[in-house]
Tab-separated table of N, CA and C in Angstrom:
chain	number	residue	atom	x	y	z
A	64	MET	N	110.092	116.047	76.617
A	64	MET	CA	110.675	115.810	75.661
A	64	MET	C	112.283	115.613	76.969
A	65	ALA	N	113.073	114.802	76.237
A	65	ALA	CA	114.717	114.531	76.219
A	65	ALA	C	115.189	115.119	74.155
A	66	VAL	N	116.071	116.349	75.090
A	66	VAL	CA	116.782	116.347	73.458
A	66	VAL	C	118.191	114.750	73.623
A	67	ILE	N	117.873	114.061	72.739
A	67	ILE	CA	120.225	113.706	72.680
A	67	ILE	C	121.304	114.036	71.311
A	68	GLU	N	120.583	114.786	70.333
A	68	GLU	CA	121.397	115.444	68.845
A	68	GLU	C	121.083	116.694	68.807
A	69	ARG	N	121.694	117.695	69.116
A	69	ARG	CA	120.979	118.849	68.499
A	69	ARG	C	122.316	118.925	66.647
A	70	ASN	N	121.462	119.714	65.293
A	70	ASN	CA	122.496	119.995	64.788
A	70	ASN	C	121.806	121.079	64.317
A	71	GLU	N	122.752	121.353	62.915
A	71	GLU	CA	122.413	122.989	62.000
A	71	GLU	C	120.724	121.892	60.557
A	72	TYR	N	120.186	120.429	61.042
A	72	TYR	CA	118.842	119.955	60.249
A	72	TYR	C	118.187	119.568	61.176
A	73	GLY	N	118.309	119.490	62.551
A	73	GLY	CA	117.412	119.329	63.589
A	73	GLY	C	117.774	119.191	64.896
A	74	ALA	N	117.199	118.185	65.757
A	74	ALA	CA	117.021	117.861	66.164
A	74	ALA	C	116.219	116.421	67.129
A	75	VAL	N	117.006	115.266	67.245
A	75	VAL	CA	116.241	114.627	67.803
A	75	VAL	C	116.406	113.596	69.317
A	76	GLY	N	115.216	114.075	69.384
A	76	GLY	CA	114.806	114.072	71.142
A	76	GLY	C	114.320	111.574	71.121
A	77	VAL	N	113.976	112.073	72.313
A	77	VAL	CA	112.941	110.190	72.648
A	77	VAL	C	112.178	111.181	73.783
A	78	ASN	N	111.134	110.697	73.547
A	78	ASN	CA	110.016	111.260	74.276
A	78	ASN	C	109.643	110.504	75.839
A	79	LYS	N	109.526	110.763	76.623
A	79	LYS	CA	109.195	110.210	77.742
A	79	LYS	C	108.227	109.747	78.240
A	80	SER	N	107.127	108.693	77.949
A	80	SER	CA	106.430	107.498	77.690
A	80	SER	C	108.192	106.674	77.374
A	81	VAL	N	109.080	106.718	76.403
A	81	VAL	CA	109.769	105.677	76.206
A	81	VAL	C	110.544	105.642	77.644
A	82	ILE	N	111.190	105.829	77.802
A	82	ILE	CA	111.969	106.087	79.032
A	82	ILE	C	111.920	104.744	79.292
A	83	GLU	N	110.218	105.686	80.998
A	83	GLU	CA	109.538	105.443	80.869
A	83	GLU	C	109.624	102.751	81.132
A	84	LYS	N	108.432	103.297	79.353
A	84	LYS	CA	109.054	102.175	79.429
A	84	LYS	C	110.747	101.299	79.065
A	85	MET	N	111.108	101.631	78.910
A	85	MET	CA	112.750	101.618	79.178
A	85	MET	C	112.796	100.976	80.235
A	86	ILE	N	112.048	101.337	81.929
A	86	ILE	CA	112.667	101.393	82.480
A	86	ILE	C	111.835	100.792	83.226
A	87	ILE	N	110.611	100.302	82.805
A	87	ILE	CA	109.786	99.450	83.649
A	87	ILE	C	109.996	98.026	83.253
A	88	GLU	N	110.724	97.884	81.928
A	88	GLU	CA	111.099	96.394	81.388
A	88	GLU	C	112.313	95.831	82.690
A	89	ASP	N	113.120	96.870	82.115
A	89	ASP	CA	114.330	96.796	83.992
A	89	ASP	C	113.827	96.294	84.623
A	90	LEU	N	112.754	96.959	85.332
A	90	LEU	CA	111.922	96.760	86.723
A	90	LEU	C	111.211	95.186	87.097
A	91	LEU	N	111.261	94.541	85.273
A	91	LEU	CA	110.412	93.443	85.536
A	91	LEU	C	110.997	92.304	84.994
A	92	GLU	N	112.314	92.480	84.821
A	92	GLU	CA	113.378	92.084	84.974
A	92	GLU	C	113.529	91.247	86.761
A	93	LEU	N	113.372	92.305	87.349
A	93	LEU	CA	113.462	92.236	88.511
A	93	LEU	C	112.762	91.533	89.616
A	94	SER	N	111.536	91.204	89.262
A	94	SER	CA	110.034	90.399	89.524
A	94	SER	C	110.874	89.737	90.570
A	95	ASP	N	111.183	89.283	91.194
A	95	ASP	CA	111.587	87.611	92.228
A	95	ASP	C	112.443	88.719	93.034
A	96	SER	N	112.565	89.961	92.557
A	96	SER	CA	112.380	91.065	94.656
A	96	SER	C	111.971	92.044	94.740
A	97	LEU	N	110.932	91.949	93.949
A	97	LEU	CA	110.488	93.504	94.188
A	97	LEU	C	109.048	93.242	92.989
A	98	ILE	N	107.665	94.395	93.544
A	98	ILE	CA	106.179	94.252	93.158
A	98	ILE	C	106.317	96.202	93.085
A	99	LEU	N	106.060	95.569	91.713
A	99	LEU	CA	105.344	97.122	91.329
A	99	LEU	C	104.393	97.538	92.202
A	100	CYS	N	104.523	98.994	93.232
A	100	CYS	CA	102.546	99.616	92.842
A	100	CYS	C	102.876	101.052	93.615
A	101	ASN	N	101.748	101.159	93.342
A	101	ASN	CA	100.810	102.776	92.728
A	101	ASN	C	102.027	103.662	93.649
A	102	LYS	N	101.342	104.676	94.412
A	102	LYS	CA	102.403	105.495	95.123
A	102	LYS	C	100.990	105.130	96.465
A	103	LYS	N	100.945	104.819	95.734
A	103	LYS	CA	99.519	104.926	97.714
A	103	LYS	C	99.927	103.637	98.550
A	104	GLY	N	101.067	102.658	98.020
A	104	GLY	CA	101.626	101.220	97.828
A	104	GLY	C	100.904	99.880	97.483
A	105	LYS	N	99.521	99.886	96.263
A	105	LYS	CA	99.170	98.925	96.318
A	105	LYS	C	98.988	97.933	95.119
A	106	PRO	N	99.824	96.597	95.096
A	106	PRO	CA	100.113	96.154	94.687
A	106	PRO	C	99.640	96.670	92.848
A	107	ILE	N	101.044	96.066	92.006
A	107	ILE	CA	100.346	96.364	90.124
A	107	ILE	C	100.133	94.744	89.821
A	108	LYS	N	99.041	93.894	90.123
A	108	LYS	CA	99.183	92.650	89.370
A	108	LYS	C	99.404	92.036	88.914
A	109	GLU	N	101.017	91.184	88.400
A	109	GLU	CA	101.818	90.480	87.138
A	109	GLU	C	100.018	90.211	86.320
A	110	LYS	N	100.714	90.042	85.504
A	110	LYS	CA	99.778	90.000	84.419
A	110	LYS	C	101.074	88.894	83.416
A	111	PRO	N	100.245	88.000	83.333
A	111	PRO	CA	100.856	86.908	82.448
A	111	PRO	C	101.404	87.540	80.495
A	112	THR	N	101.346	88.842	80.281
A	112	THR	CA	101.403	89.208	78.425
A	112	THR	C	102.902	89.386	77.901
A	113	PRO	N	102.857	89.581	76.990
A	113	PRO	CA	103.851	90.162	76.276
A	113	PRO	C	103.979	92.006	76.360
A	114	TRP	N	103.101	92.845	76.858
A	114	TRP	CA	103.156	93.670	76.384
A	114	TRP	C	103.145	94.082	78.045
A	115	ILE	N	103.079	95.613	78.256
A	115	ILE	CA	103.397	96.333	79.523
A	115	ILE	C	102.079	96.685	80.331
A	116	ASP	N	101.854	95.918	80.795
A	116	ASP	CA	100.036	96.110	81.151
A	116	ASP	C	100.493	97.777	81.006
A	117	PRO	N	98.849	98.962	80.618
A	117	PRO	CA	99.196	100.450	81.652
A	117	PRO	C	99.693	100.755	82.233
A	118	ASP	N	98.499	99.654	84.265
A	118	ASP	CA	99.188	100.064	85.444
A	118	ASP	C	99.865	99.951	85.464
A	119	GLN	N	101.187	99.612	84.924
A	119	GLN	CA	102.703	99.325	85.883
A	119	GLN	C	103.262	100.922	85.045
A	120	TYR	N	102.392	101.784	84.480
A	120	TYR	CA	102.875	102.976	84.594
A	120	TYR	C	102.570	103.870	85.883
A	121	ASP	N	101.577	103.770	86.524
A	121	ASP	CA	101.573	104.075	88.248
A	121	ASP	C	102.612	103.627	88.718
A	122	ALA	N	103.394	102.569	88.169
A	122	ALA	CA	104.991	102.652	89.216
A	122	ALA	C	105.753	103.765	89.130
A	123	ILE	N	106.031	104.762	88.193
A	123	ILE	CA	106.892	104.834	88.465
A	123	ILE	C	106.484	106.424	87.265
A	124	GLU	N	107.783	107.409	87.717
A	124	GLU	CA	107.431	109.374	87.682
A	124	GLU	C	109.062	110.442	86.888
A	125	VAL	N	108.465	109.843	85.957
A	125	VAL	CA	109.640	110.674	85.521
A	125	VAL	C	109.492	112.587	84.457
A	126	THR	N	110.384	113.167	85.659
A	126	THR	CA	110.291	114.993	85.405
A	126	THR	C	111.145	115.946	84.949
A	127	ASP	N	110.842	116.033	84.425
A	127	ASP	CA	112.092	117.230	83.692
A	127	ASP	C	111.572	118.791	83.838
A	128	LYS	N	113.181	119.252	84.414
A	128	LYS	CA	112.361	121.053	85.322
A	128	LYS	C	113.069	121.534	85.000
A	129	ARG	N	113.827	122.235	84.027
A	129	ARG	CA	114.918	122.240	83.635
A	129	ARG	C	116.453	121.915	83.107
A	130	GLY	N	115.134	121.522	82.663
A	130	GLY	CA	116.885	120.169	81.713
A	130	GLY	C	117.107	118.983	83.067
A	131	GLU	N	116.584	119.248	83.839
A	131	GLU	CA	117.338	118.330	85.351
A	131	GLU	C	115.835	117.091	85.476
A	132	VAL	N	116.457	115.969	84.350
A	132	VAL	CA	115.208	114.156	84.856
A	132	VAL	C	115.332	113.780	87.146
A	133	ASP	N	114.577	113.896	86.934
A	133	ASP	CA	113.942	113.788	88.371
A	133	ASP	C	113.561	111.721	87.927
A	134	VAL	N	113.024	110.930	88.484
A	134	VAL	CA	112.957	109.545	88.569
A	134	VAL	C	112.482	109.685	89.671
A	135	LYS	N	111.093	108.778	90.483
A	135	LYS	CA	111.039	107.646	91.129
A	135	LYS	C	110.163	106.487	90.873
A	136	ILE	N	110.430	105.967	91.464
A	136	ILE	CA	110.209	104.529	91.116
A	136	ILE	C	109.109	103.788	92.491
A	137	TYR	N	108.075	103.059	92.564
A	137	TYR	CA	107.561	102.648	93.750
A	137	TYR	C	107.442	101.406	93.510
A	138	ILE	N	108.372	100.173	94.641
A	138	ILE	CA	107.825	99.008	94.526
A	138	ILE	C	107.447	98.748	95.996
A	139	ILE	N	107.172	97.574	96.256
A	139	ILE	CA	107.540	96.452	97.368
A	139	ILE	C	107.874	95.690	97.422
A	140	ALA	N	108.623	94.805	98.531
A	140	ALA	CA	109.498	94.497	97.935
A	140	ALA	C	109.693	92.886	98.898
A	141	ARG	N	109.733	92.271	97.816
A	141	ARG	CA	110.322	90.921	98.681
A	141	ARG	C	110.659	90.406	99.915
A	142	HIS	N	110.099	89.575	101.253
A	142	HIS	CA	110.660	89.162	101.953
A	142	HIS	C	111.815	88.119	101.494
A	143	GLY	N	112.730	89.023	102.716
A	143	GLY	CA	114.273	88.198	103.178
A	143	GLY	C	115.233	89.269	100.846
A	144	SER	N	114.592	90.130	100.691
A	144	SER	CA	115.122	91.223	99.552
A	144	SER	C	116.295	90.929	100.616
A	145	ASN	N	117.120	92.258	100.466
A	145	ASN	CA	118.661	93.176	101.204
A	145	ASN	C	117.919	94.148	99.796
A	146	ILE	N	117.156	95.718	100.306
A	146	ILE	CA	116.846	96.544	100.593
A	146	ILE	C	117.699	97.424	99.346
A	147	SER	N	119.451	97.926	100.108
A	147	SER	CA	119.853	98.535	99.749
A	147	SER	C	120.395	98.049	98.440
A	148	LYS	N	120.270	96.846	98.353
A	148	LYS	CA	121.195	96.308	97.389
A	148	LYS	C	120.262	95.785	96.072
A	149	LEU	N	118.968	95.777	96.252
A	149	LEU	CA	118.028	96.080	95.115
A	149	LEU	C	117.895	97.337	95.141
A	150	SER	N	118.201	98.380	96.386
A	150	SER	CA	118.364	99.614	95.079
A	150	SER	C	119.056	100.218	94.212
A	151	ASP	N	120.530	99.982	94.424
A	151	ASP	CA	121.544	99.115	93.945
A	151	ASP	C	121.904	99.127	92.360
A	152	LYS	N	120.636	98.240	92.392
A	152	LYS	CA	119.976	97.189	90.788
A	152	LYS	C	119.095	98.455	90.490
A	153	ILE	N	118.475	98.958	90.541
A	153	ILE	CA	117.893	100.065	90.195
A	153	ILE	C	118.346	100.656	89.977
A	154	PHE	N	118.854	101.594	90.048
A	154	PHE	CA	119.964	102.970	90.587
A	154	PHE	C	121.042	102.881	88.838
A	155	ASP	N	121.490	101.807	89.225
A	155	ASP	CA	122.825	101.159	88.221
A	155	ASP	C	121.787	100.314	86.017
A	156	SER	N	120.394	100.224	86.741
A	156	SER	CA	119.315	99.425	85.218
A	156	SER	C	119.277	101.519	85.449
A	157	ILE	N	118.514	102.276	85.891
A	157	ILE	CA	118.181	103.143	84.635
A	157	ILE	C	119.925	103.910	84.841
A	158	GLY	N	120.886	104.323	85.657
A	158	GLY	CA	121.376	104.553	84.784
A	158	GLY	C	121.705	104.453	83.424
A	159	GLN	N	121.861	102.372	83.107
A	159	GLN	CA	122.821	102.201	82.405
A	159	GLN	C	121.445	102.539	81.146
A	160	THR	N	120.368	102.487	81.438
A	160	THR	CA	119.061	103.129	80.128
A	160	THR	C	118.813	104.273	80.025
A	161	PHE	N	119.856	105.452	80.004
A	161	PHE	CA	119.974	106.474	80.570
A	161	PHE	C	121.078	106.468	79.303
A	162	GLU	N	122.136	105.842	79.942
A	162	GLU	CA	123.606	105.291	78.962
A	162	GLU	C	122.934	104.914	77.564
A	163	LEU	N	122.069	104.359	77.772
A	163	LEU	CA	121.992	103.842	76.143
A	163	LEU	C	121.071	105.059	74.984
A	164	LEU	N	120.930	105.811	75.762
A	164	LEU	CA	120.268	106.691	75.179
A	164	LEU	C	120.778	108.371	74.970
A	165	ARG	N	122.448	107.694	74.714
A	165	ARG	CA	123.393	109.269	75.302
A	165	ARG	C	122.549	109.811	76.713
A	166	LEU	N	121.790	109.607	77.278
A	166	LEU	CA	121.635	111.250	78.190
A	166	LEU	C	122.412	111.560	79.243
A	167	ASP	N	122.359	112.401	79.516
A	167	ASP	CA	122.867	112.394	81.297
A	167	ASP	C	121.829	111.898	81.937
A	168	LYS	N	122.646	111.371	83.086
A	168	LYS	CA	121.982	110.751	83.878
A	168	LYS	C	120.728	111.831	85.211
A	169	PRO	N	120.036	110.922	84.694
A	169	PRO	CA	119.276	111.881	86.337
A	169	PRO	C	119.615	112.251	87.419
A	170	SER	N	119.422	113.849	87.232
A	170	SER	CA	120.424	114.594	88.545
A	170	SER	C	119.303	113.567	91.178
A	171	SER	N	118.001	113.007	89.912
A	171	SER	CA	118.229	112.048	91.551
A	171	SER	C	117.241	111.312	91.298
A	172	ILE	N	117.078	109.897	91.430
A	172	ILE	CA	116.827	108.639	91.542
A	172	ILE	C	116.211	108.290	92.739
A	173	ASN	N	114.531	108.622	93.313
A	173	ASN	CA	113.800	107.785	94.753
A	173	ASN	C	114.018	107.027	94.290
A	174	VAL	N	114.138	105.650	95.150
A	174	VAL	CA	113.420	104.125	95.131
A	174	VAL	C	112.227	103.664	96.810
A	175	LYS	N	111.064	104.422	96.303
A	175	LYS	CA	109.889	104.376	97.716
A	175	LYS	C	109.659	102.799	97.316
A	176	VAL	N	109.433	102.777	98.789
A	176	VAL	CA	109.139	100.660	98.645
A	176	VAL	C	108.562	101.419	99.795
A	177	ARG	N	107.070	101.506	99.302
A	177	ARG	CA	106.004	101.234	99.734
A	177	ARG	C	105.063	100.421	100.981
A	178	GLY	N	106.082	98.855	101.180
A	178	GLY	CA	105.971	98.160	101.861
A	178	GLY	C	106.548	96.309	101.420
A	179	ILE	N	106.447	95.734	101.976
A	179	ILE	CA	107.347	94.208	101.784
A	179	ILE	C	106.293	92.577	102.314
A	180	MET	N	106.850	92.328	101.343
A	180	MET	CA	105.742	91.324	100.455
A	180	MET	C	106.365	89.887	101.423
A	181	SER	N	105.516	89.284	102.597
A	181	SER	CA	106.039	87.922	103.324
A	181	SER	C	104.262	87.060	102.161
A	182	ASN	N	103.899	86.739	103.785
A	182	ASN	CA	102.338	85.585	103.326
A	182	ASN	C	101.241	87.216	102.928
A	183	GLU	N	101.648	88.172	103.514
A	183	GLU	CA	100.804	89.401	103.546
A	183	GLU	C	101.979	90.456	103.080
A	184	LEU	N	100.931	91.685	102.903
A	184	LEU	CA	102.234	92.840	102.694
A	184	LEU	C	102.306	93.816	103.580
A	185	VAL	N	103.790	94.128	104.621
A	185	VAL	CA	103.677	94.608	105.933
A	185	VAL	C	104.033	96.277	104.766
A	186	LYS	N	102.725	97.044	104.599
A	186	LYS	CA	103.533	98.862	104.872
A	186	LYS	C	104.275	99.497	105.774
A	187	ARG	N	105.690	99.722	104.762
A	187	ARG	CA	107.023	100.589	105.386
A	187	ARG	C	107.656	102.109	104.283
A	188	ASN	N	107.365	103.175	104.569
A	188	ASN	CA	107.950	103.372	103.475
A	188	ASN	C	108.816	103.914	104.044
A	189	ILE	N	109.211	103.814	103.244
A	189	ILE	CA	110.816	103.542	103.418
A	189	ILE	C	111.438	103.723	102.006
A	190	GLU	N	113.041	105.654	101.475
A	190	GLU	CA	113.251	105.831	100.298
A	190	GLU	C	113.910	106.182	100.583
A	191	VAL	N	114.660	105.472	99.946
A	191	VAL	CA	116.629	105.468	98.676
A	191	VAL	C	116.624	106.479	98.339
A	192	VAL	N	117.365	107.942	98.380
A	192	VAL	CA	118.207	108.264	97.157
A	192	VAL	C	119.960	108.404	96.373
A	193	ARG	N	119.722	108.527	94.846
A	193	ARG	CA	120.840	108.482	94.964
A	193	ARG	C	120.828	110.057	94.507
A	194	LYS	N	121.640	110.608	94.420
A	194	LYS	CA	121.765	112.013	94.020
A	194	LYS	C	122.983	111.599	92.706
A	195	ASN	N	123.053	112.749	91.412
A	195	ASN	CA	123.870	112.472	90.750
A	195	ASN	C	123.756	113.829	90.223
A	196	GLY	N	125.370	115.069	90.239
A	196	GLY	CA	126.503	115.791	89.997
A	196	GLY	C	126.314	115.837	89.310
């Protein structure tokens, strides 16, 4: 749990699952450029429901060790998407989520591209990392 504010009455915190949900909602807005996948690169099927599918939480890992937050995102890029620009959008989106919650930016954000989707899935293992000092 991340602590947002602490005073003499106690502390206000945000659960890790809330942060994950906010990040997934932002990633779903980029669905024209990416497909969420699990660690092994299996695409998570899009379901036209107003709720987040529990399987979509497999596409993200938020870890908090000694006050440093690390975020890992697993995606499949759609054919024609620029991986560098797509990663920058994801990094900026995650940064805005943490700013909205008044949290420090994650110490590192890893975008793991597990494949490229054209007519069929072409496996790849590309990792783009942004470290915030």
